[in-house]
mmCIF file of C-alpha atoms in Angstrom:
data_model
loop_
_atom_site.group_PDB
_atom_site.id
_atom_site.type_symbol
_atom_site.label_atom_id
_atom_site.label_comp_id
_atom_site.label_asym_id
_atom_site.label_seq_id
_atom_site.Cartn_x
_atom_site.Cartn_y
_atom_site.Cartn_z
ATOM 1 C CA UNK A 1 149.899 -1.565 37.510
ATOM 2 C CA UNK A 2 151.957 -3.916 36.058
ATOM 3 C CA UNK A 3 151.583 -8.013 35.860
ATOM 4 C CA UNK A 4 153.414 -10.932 37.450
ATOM 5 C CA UNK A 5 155.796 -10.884 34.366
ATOM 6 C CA UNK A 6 156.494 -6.597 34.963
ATOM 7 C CA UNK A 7 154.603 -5.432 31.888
ATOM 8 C CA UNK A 8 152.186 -2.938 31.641
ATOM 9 C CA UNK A 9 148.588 -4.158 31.348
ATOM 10 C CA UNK A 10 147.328 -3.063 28.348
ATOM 11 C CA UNK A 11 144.036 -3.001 30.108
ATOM 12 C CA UNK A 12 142.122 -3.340 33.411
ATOM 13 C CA UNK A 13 139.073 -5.075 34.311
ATOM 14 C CA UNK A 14 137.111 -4.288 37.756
ATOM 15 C CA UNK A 15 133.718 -3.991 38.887
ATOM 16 C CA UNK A 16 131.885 -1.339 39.905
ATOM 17 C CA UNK A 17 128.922 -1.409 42.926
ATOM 18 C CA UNK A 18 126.006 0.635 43.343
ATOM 19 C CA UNK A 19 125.498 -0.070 46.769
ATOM 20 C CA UNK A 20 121.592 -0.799 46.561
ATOM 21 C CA UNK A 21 120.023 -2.159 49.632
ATOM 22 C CA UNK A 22 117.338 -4.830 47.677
ATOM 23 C CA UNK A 23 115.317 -7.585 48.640
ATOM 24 C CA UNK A 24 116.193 -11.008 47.406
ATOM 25 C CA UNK A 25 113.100 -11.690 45.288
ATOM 26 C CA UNK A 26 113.591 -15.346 46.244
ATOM 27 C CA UNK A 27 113.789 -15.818 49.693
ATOM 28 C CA UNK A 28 111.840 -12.198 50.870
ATOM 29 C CA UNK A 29 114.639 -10.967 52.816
ATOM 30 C CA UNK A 30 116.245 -7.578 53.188
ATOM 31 C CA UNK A 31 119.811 -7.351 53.903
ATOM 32 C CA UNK A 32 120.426 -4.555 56.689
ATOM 33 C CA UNK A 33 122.544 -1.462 55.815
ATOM 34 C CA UNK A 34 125.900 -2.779 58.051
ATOM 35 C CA UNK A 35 125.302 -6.036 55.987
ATOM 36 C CA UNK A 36 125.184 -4.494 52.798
ATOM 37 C CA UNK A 37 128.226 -2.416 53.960
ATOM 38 C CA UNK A 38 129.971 -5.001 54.778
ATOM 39 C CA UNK A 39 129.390 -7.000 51.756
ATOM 40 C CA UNK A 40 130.777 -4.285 49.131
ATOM 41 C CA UNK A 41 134.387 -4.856 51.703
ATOM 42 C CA UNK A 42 134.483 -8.638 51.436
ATOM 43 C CA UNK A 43 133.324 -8.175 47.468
ATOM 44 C CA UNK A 44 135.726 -5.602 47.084
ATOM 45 C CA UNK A 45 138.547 -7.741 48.872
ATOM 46 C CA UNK A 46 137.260 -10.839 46.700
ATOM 47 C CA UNK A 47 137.956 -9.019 43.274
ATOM 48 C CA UNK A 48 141.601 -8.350 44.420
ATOM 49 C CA UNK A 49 141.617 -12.665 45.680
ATOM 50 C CA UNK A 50 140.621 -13.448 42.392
ATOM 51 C CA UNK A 51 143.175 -11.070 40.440
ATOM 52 C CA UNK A 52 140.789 -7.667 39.119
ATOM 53 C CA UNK A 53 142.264 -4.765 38.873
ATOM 54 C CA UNK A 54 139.884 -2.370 40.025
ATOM 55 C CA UNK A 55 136.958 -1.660 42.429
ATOM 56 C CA UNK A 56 134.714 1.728 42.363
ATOM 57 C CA UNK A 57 131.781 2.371 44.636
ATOM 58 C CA UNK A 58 128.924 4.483 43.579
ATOM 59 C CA UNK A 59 127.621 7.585 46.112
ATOM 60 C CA UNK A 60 124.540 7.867 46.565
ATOM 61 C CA UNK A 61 122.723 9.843 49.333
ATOM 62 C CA UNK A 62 118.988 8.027 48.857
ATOM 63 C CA UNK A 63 117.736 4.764 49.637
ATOM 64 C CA UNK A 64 117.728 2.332 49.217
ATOM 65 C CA UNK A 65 121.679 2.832 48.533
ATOM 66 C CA UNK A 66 124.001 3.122 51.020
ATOM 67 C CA UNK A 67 127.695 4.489 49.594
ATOM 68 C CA UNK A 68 127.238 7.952 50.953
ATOM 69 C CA UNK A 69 131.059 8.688 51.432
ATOM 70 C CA UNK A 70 132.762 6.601 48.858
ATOM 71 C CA UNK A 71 136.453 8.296 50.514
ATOM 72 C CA UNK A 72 135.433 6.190 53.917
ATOM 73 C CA UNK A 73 134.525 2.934 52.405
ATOM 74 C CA UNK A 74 137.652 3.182 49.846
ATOM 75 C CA UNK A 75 140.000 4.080 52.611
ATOM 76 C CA UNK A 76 138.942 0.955 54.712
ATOM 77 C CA UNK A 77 139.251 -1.000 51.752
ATOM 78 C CA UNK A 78 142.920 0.300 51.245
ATOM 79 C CA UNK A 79 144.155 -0.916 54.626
ATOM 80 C CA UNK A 80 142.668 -4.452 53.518
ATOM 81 C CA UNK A 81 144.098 -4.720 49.746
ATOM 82 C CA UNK A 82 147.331 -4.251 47.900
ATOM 83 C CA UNK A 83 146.881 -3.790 44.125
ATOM 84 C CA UNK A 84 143.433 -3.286 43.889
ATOM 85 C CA UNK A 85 142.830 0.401 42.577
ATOM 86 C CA UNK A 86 140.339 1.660 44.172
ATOM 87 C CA UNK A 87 138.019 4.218 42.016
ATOM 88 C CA UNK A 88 134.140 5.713 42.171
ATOM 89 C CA UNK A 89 131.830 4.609 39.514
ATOM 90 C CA UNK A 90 130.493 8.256 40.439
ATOM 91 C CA UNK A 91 131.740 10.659 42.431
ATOM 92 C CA UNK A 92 128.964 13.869 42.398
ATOM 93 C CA UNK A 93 130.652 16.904 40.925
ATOM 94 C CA UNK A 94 127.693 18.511 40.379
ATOM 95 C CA UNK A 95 126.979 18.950 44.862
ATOM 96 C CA UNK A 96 130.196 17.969 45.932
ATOM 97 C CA UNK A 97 132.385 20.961 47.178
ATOM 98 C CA UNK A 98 135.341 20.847 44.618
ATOM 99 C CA UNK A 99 137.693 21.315 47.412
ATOM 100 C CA UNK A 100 136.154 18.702 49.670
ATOM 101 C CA UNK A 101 136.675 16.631 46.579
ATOM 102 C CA UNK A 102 140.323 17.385 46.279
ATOM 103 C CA UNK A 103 141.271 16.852 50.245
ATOM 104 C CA UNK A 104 139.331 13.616 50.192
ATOM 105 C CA UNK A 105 140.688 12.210 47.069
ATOM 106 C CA UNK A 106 144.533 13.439 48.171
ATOM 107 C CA UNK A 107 144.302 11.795 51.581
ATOM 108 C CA UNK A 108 142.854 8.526 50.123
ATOM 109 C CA UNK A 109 145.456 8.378 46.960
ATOM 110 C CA UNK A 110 148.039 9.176 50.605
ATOM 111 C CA UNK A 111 147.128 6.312 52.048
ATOM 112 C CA UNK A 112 146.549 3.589 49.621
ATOM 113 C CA UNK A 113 149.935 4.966 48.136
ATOM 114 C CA UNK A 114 148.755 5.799 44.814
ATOM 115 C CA UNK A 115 145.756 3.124 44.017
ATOM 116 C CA UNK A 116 143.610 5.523 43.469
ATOM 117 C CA UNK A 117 141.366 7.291 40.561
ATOM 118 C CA UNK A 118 138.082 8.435 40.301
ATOM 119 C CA UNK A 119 135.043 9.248 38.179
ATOM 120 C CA UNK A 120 133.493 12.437 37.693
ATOM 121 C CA UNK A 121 129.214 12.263 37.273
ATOM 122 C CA UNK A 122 125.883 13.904 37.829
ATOM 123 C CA UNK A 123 124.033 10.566 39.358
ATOM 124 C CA UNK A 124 120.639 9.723 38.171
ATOM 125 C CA UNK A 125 118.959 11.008 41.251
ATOM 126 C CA UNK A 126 117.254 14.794 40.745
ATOM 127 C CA UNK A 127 116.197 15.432 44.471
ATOM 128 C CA UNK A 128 119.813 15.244 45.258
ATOM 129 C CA UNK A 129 120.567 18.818 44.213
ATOM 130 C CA UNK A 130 118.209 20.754 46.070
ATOM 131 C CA UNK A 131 119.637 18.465 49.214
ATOM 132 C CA UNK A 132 122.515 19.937 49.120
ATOM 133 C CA UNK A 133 121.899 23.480 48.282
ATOM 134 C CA UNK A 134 121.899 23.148 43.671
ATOM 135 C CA UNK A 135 119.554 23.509 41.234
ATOM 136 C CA UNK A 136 119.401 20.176 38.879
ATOM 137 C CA UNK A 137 118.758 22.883 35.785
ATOM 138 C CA UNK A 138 122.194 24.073 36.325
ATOM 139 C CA UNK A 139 123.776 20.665 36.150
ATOM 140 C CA UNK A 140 126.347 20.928 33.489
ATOM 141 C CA UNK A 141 127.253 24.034 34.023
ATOM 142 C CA UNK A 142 127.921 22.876 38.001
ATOM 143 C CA UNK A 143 129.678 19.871 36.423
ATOM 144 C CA UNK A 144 131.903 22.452 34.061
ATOM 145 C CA UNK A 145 132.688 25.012 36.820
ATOM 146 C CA UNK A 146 132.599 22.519 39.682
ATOM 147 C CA UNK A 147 136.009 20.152 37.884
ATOM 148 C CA UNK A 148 137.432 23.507 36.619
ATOM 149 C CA UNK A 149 138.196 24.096 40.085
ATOM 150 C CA UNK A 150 138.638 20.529 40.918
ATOM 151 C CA UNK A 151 141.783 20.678 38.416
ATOM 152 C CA UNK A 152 143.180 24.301 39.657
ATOM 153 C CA UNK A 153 143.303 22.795 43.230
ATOM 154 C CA UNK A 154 145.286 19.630 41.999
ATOM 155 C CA UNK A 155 147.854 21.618 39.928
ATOM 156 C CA UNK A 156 148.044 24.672 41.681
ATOM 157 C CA UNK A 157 150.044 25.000 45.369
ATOM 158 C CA UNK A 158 147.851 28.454 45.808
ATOM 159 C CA UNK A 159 144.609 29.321 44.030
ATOM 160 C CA UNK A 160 142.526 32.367 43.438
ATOM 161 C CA UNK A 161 139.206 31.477 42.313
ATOM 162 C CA UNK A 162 135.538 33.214 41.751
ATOM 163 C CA UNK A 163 132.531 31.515 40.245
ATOM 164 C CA UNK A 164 128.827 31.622 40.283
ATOM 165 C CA UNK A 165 128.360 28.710 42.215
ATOM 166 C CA UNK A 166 130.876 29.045 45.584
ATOM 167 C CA UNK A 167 132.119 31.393 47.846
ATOM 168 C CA UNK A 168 135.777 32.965 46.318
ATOM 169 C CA UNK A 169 138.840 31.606 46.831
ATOM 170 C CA UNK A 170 141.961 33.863 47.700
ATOM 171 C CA UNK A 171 145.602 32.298 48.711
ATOM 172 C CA UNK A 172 144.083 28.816 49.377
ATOM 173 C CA UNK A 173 145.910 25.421 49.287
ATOM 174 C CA UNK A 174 144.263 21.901 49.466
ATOM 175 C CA UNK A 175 145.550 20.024 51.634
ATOM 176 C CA UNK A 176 147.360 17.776 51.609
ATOM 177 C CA UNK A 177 148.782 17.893 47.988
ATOM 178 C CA UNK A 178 148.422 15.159 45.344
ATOM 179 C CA UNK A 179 150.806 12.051 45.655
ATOM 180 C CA UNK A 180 154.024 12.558 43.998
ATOM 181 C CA UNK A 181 153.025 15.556 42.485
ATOM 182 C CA UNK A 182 150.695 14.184 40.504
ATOM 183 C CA UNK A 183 146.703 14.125 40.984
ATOM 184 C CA UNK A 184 144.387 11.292 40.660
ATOM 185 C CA UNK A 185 143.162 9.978 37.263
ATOM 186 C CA UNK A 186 139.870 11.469 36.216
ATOM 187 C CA UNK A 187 137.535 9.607 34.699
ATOM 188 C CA UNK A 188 134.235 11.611 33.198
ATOM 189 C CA UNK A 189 131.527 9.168 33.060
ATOM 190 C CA UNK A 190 128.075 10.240 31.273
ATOM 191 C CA UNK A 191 125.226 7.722 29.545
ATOM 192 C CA UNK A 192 123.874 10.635 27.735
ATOM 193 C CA UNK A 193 125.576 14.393 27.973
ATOM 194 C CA UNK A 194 127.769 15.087 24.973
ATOM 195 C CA UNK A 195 128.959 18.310 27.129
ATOM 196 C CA UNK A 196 130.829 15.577 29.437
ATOM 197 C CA UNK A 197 132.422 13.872 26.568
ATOM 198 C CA UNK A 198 133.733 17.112 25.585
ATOM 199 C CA UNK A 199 134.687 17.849 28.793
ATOM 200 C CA UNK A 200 136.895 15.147 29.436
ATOM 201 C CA UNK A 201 138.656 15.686 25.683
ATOM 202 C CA UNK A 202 139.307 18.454 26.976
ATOM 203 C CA UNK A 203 141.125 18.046 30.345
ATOM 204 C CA UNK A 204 143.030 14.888 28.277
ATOM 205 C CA UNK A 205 141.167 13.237 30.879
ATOM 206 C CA UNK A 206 139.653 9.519 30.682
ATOM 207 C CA UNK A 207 135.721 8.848 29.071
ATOM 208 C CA UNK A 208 133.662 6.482 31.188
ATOM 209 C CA UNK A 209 130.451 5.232 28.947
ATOM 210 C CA UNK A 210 128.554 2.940 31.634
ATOM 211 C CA UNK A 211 126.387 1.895 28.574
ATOM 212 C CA UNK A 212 124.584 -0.806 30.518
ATOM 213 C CA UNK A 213 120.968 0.466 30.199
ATOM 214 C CA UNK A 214 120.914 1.839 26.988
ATOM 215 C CA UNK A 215 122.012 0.156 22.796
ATOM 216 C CA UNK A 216 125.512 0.582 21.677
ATOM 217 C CA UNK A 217 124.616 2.912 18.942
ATOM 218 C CA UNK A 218 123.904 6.060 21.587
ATOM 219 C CA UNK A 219 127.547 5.346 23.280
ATOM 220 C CA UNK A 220 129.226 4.779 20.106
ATOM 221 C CA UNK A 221 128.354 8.095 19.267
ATOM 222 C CA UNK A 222 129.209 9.701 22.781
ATOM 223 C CA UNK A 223 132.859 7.571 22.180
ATOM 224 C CA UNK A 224 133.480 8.541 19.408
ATOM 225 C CA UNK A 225 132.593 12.345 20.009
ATOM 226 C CA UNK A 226 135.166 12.032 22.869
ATOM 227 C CA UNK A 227 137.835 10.561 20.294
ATOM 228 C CA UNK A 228 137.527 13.291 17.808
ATOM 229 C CA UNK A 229 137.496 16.302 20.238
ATOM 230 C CA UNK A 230 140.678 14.724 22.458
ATOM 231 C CA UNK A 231 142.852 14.896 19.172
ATOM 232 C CA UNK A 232 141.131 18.226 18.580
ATOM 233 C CA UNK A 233 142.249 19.485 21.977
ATOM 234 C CA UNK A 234 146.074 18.182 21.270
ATOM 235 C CA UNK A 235 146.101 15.439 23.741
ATOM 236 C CA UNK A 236 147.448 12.647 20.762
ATOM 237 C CA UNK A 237 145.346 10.700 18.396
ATOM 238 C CA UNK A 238 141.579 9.507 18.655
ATOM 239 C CA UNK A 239 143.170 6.154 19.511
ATOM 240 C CA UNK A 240 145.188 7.053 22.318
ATOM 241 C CA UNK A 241 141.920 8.608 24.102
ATOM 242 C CA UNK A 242 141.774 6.717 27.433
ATOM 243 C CA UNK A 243 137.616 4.902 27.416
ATOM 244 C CA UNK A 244 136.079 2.910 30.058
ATOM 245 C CA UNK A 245 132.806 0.520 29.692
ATOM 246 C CA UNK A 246 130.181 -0.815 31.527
ATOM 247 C CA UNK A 247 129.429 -4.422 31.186
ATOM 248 C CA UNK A 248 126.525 -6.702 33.489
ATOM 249 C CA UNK A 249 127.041 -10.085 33.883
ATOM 250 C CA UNK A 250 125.495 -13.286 35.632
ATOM 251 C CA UNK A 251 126.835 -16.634 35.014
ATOM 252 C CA UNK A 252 127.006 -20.592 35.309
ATOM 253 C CA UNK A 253 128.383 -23.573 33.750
ATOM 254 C CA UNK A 254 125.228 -23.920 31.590
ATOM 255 C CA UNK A 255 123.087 -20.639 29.604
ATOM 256 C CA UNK A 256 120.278 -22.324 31.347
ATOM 257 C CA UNK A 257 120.706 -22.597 34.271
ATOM 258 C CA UNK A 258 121.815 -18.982 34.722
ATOM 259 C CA UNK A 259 118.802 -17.451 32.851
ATOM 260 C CA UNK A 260 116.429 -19.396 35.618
ATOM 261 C CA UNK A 261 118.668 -18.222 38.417
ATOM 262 C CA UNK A 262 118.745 -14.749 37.675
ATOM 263 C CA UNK A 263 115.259 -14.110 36.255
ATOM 264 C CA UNK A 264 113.420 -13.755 39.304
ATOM 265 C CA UNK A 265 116.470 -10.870 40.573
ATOM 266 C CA UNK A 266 116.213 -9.050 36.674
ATOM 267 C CA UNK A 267 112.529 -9.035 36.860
ATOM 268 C CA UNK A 268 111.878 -7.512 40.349
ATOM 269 C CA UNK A 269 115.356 -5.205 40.373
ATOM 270 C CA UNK A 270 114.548 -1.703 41.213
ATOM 271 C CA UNK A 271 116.279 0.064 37.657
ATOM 272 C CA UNK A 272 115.204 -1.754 35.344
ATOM 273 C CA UNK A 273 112.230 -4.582 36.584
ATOM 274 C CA UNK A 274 108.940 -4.455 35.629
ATOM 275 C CA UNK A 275 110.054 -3.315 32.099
ATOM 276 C CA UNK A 276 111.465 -5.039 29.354
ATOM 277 C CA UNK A 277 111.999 -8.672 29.275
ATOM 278 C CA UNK A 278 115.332 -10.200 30.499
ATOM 279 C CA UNK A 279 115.732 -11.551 26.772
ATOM 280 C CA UNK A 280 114.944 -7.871 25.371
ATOM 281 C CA UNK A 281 117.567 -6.545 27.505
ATOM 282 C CA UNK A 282 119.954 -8.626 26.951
ATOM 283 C CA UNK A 283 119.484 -8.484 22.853
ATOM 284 C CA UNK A 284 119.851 -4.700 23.495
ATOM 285 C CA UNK A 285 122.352 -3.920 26.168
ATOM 286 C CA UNK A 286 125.878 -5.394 27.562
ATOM 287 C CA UNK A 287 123.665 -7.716 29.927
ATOM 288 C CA UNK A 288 124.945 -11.104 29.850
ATOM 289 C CA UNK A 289 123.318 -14.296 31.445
ATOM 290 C CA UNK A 290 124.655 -17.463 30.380
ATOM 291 C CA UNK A 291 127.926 -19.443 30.242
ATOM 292 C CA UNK A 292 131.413 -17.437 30.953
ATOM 293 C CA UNK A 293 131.765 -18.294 27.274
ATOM 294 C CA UNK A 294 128.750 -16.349 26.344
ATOM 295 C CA UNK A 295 130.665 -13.470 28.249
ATOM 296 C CA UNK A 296 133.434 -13.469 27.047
ATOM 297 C CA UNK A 297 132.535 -13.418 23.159
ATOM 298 C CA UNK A 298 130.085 -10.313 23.874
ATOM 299 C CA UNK A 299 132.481 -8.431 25.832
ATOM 300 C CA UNK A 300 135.094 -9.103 23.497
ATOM 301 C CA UNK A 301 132.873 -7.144 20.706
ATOM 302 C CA UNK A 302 132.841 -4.295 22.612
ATOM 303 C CA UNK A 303 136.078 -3.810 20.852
ATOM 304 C CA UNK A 304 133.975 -3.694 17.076
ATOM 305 C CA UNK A 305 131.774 -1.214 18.396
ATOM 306 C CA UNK A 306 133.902 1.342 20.376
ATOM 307 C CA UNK A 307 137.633 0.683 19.529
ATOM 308 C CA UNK A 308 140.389 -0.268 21.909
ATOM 309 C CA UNK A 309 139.585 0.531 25.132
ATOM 310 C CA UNK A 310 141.497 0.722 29.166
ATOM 311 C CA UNK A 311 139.099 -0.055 30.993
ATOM 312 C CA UNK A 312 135.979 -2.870 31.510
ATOM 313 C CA UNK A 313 133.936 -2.711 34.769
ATOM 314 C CA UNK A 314 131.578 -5.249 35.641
ATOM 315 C CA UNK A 315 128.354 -4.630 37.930
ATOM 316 C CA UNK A 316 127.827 -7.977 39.772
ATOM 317 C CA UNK A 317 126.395 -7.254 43.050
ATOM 318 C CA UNK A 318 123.130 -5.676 42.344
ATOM 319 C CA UNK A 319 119.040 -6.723 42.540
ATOM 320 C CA UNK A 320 119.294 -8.146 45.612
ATOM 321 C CA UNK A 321 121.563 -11.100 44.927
ATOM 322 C CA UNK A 322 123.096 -12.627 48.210
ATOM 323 C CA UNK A 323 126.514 -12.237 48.805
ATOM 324 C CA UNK A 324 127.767 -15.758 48.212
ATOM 325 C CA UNK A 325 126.363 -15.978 44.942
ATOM 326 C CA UNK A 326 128.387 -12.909 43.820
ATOM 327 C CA UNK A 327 131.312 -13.995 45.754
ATOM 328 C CA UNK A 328 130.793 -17.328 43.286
ATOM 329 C CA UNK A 329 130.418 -15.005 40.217
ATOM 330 C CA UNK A 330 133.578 -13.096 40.934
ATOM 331 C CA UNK A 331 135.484 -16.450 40.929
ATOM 332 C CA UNK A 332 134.051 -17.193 37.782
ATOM 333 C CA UNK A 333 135.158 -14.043 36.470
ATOM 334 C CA UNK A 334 138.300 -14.296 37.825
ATOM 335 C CA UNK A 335 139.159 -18.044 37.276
ATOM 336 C CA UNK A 336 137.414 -18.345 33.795
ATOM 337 C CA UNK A 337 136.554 -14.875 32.365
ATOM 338 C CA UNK A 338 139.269 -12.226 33.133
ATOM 339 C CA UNK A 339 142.168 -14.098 31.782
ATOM 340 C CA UNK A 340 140.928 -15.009 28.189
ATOM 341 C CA UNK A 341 140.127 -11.519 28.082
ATOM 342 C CA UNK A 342 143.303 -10.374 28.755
ATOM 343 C CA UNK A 343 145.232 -12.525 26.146
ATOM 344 C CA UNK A 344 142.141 -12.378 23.116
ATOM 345 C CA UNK A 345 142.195 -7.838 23.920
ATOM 346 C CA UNK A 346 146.200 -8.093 24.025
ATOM 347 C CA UNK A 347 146.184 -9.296 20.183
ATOM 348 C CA UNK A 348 146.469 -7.213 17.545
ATOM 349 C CA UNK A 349 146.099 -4.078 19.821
ATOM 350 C CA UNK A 350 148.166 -1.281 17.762
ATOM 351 C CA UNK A 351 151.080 0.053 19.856
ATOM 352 C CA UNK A 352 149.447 3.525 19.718
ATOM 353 C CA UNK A 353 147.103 2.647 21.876
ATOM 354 C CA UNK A 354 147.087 4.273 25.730
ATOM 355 C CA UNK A 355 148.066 1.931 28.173
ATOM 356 C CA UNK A 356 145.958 1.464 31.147
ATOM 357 C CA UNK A 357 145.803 4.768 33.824
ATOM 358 C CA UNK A 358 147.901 4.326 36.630
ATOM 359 C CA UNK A 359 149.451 6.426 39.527
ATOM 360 C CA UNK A 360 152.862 5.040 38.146
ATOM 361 C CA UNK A 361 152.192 5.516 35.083
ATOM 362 C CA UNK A 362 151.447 9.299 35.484
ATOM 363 C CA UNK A 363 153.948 10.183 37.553
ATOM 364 C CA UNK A 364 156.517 8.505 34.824
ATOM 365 C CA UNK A 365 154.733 10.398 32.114
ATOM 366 C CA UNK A 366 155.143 13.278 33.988
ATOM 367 C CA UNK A 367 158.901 13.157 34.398
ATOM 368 C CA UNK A 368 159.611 12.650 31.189
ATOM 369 C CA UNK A 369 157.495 15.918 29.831
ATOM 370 C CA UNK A 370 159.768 17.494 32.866
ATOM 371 C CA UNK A 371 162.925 16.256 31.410
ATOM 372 C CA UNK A 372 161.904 17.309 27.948
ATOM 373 C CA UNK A 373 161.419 21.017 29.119
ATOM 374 C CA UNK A 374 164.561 20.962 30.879
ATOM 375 C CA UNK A 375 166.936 19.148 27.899
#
């Protein structure tokens, strides 16, 4: 992705979704599912209106969520944008048929030629694996087997393949192939499995920390475990690992008036209500609710506590909020947030440092590692 000038973005800023289904604590009503449904397309077509880079969709097969096939929602979102990339904020590895994964992900990155990535996770919900046929005690090593085969199936035009956990393959080919050659970026997200930083180190694959529930110490340490085993795996040095970050945010013109606006939807959301205060949180996570000031000095120290990073995703739409107010937000982010970011994370960032992922990008990198081998 490049800018209006032709230059690389050093980074990209999105937001993700969740895709809960939650009262507004304020006016007692409950959005249907189509409304809900149809909210994360007009968000999702807002962010790319107000200049983000990226929008990624949860799955979830529960209520009170409703982004059960992340592919469908992405793909309608593709015919209705034309930079946005278009990622998952978790895409299940763990009950997900690997080569399901791979078709999907190959017709989507087809049609929205190239805008897309995704994020590998295990979800937060345990009945979900004996839904679909796992056991939740076998997680990470469904997650480790599960994207072994994921990768094969990108890279490889005809596989062989035996496991413990799905029928063999013999002679098979996913159709249809990765765009260009090249597969989607992977992202390995994880808020508290070391075995998924490692895992993504070792692909050379992207680190998602969505560290919006828990203190910056615990993901400092996940980051930098990534860092160390990447260069340990060859893939360059611990700066050039490729890290993503959660980040929360509610504002308005005044700290004030967006603390009384948003109490009522922190106190009665269904993750994290009924628990600590709002200020609590706030002192101890990447939750933000005041000015766009306020948000953009605490997401700028992201940067003291993790290192340069690709990529910042926002949640925005969550707890029930209506859709107009987060349409409003997004503008704010947009208009007032997004572009200081840009020029304050731009300065001083050493030229060793990855650029942001992008289909381009890869494909580029790829010919050039081609032309190597060949000179």
């Amino acid at each position: 992705m490049v800018n209006q000038m032709g230059r690389v973005k050093v980074m990209q800023f999105g937001i993700f979704t969740v895709g809960d289904v939650t009262t507004d604590p304020t006016t007692g009503r409950t959005p249907s599912e189509h409304e809900r449904i149809k909210a994360m397309v007009a968000i999702a077509q807002k962010a790319e209106e107000v200049g983000l880079d990226v929008f990624a969709t949860g799955e979830h097969h529960n209520p009170p969520f409703v982004p059960s096939s992340p592919t469908t929602m992405l793909g309608y979102v593709a015919a209705r944008t034309d930079r946005l990339i278009l990622s998952t904020s978790t895409t299940l590895i763990t009950t997900n048929d690997p080569v399901k994964i791979a078709e999907d992900f190959a017709m989507l990155q087809h049609l929205a030629d190239g805008r897309v990535d995704l994020m590998m996770g295990r979800g937060n919900t345990g009945p979900v694996y004996p839904w679909f046929g796992k056991d939740i005690r076998q997680g990470i090593e469904l997650a480790v087997e599960n994207y072994a085969l994921l990768h094969k199936l990108w890279r490889e035009d005809v596989v062989d393949w035996a496991g413990r956990f799905r029928t063999p393959l013999q002679s098979f080919t996913s159709t249809p192939r990765p765009l260009d050659g090249v597969p989607p970026f992977v992202w390995h997200g994880s808020i508290r499995s070391p075995e998924i930083a490692e895992q993504a180190a070792y692909y050379g694959d992207g680190f998602f920390a969505n560290n919006i529930f828990w203190p910056k110490e615990h993901f400092k340490r996940l980051i930098e475990l990534y860092r160390d085993r990447y260069a340990h795996y060859g893939h360059g040095t611990p700066e050039q690992a490729v890290v993503g970050l959660g980040g929360q945010v509610f504002m308005r013109k005044n700290s004030q008036d967006a603390v009384r606006e948003f109490r009522p939807y922190f106190d009665n959301a269904p993750v994290y209500g009924h628990g600590p205060s709002l200020e609590e949180f706030t002192d101890q996570t990447p939750l933000t609710v005041g000015s766009p000031q306020e948000v953009i000095e605490k997401t700028l120290a992201f940067r003291e506590t993790f290192g340069d990073y690709q990529r910042q995703l926002f949640l925005m739409d969550h707890a029930g909020l209506p859709l107009k107010t987060v349409l409003e937000q997004l503008d704010i982010l947009g208009e007032e947030v997004v572009p200081v970011l840009r020029e304050e994370f731009a300065k001083g960032r050493p030229a060793q440092v990855a650029e942001a992922p992008t289909h381009q990008a890869l494909v580029a990198r790829r010919d050039a590692e081609l032309q190597e081998v060949q000179a």
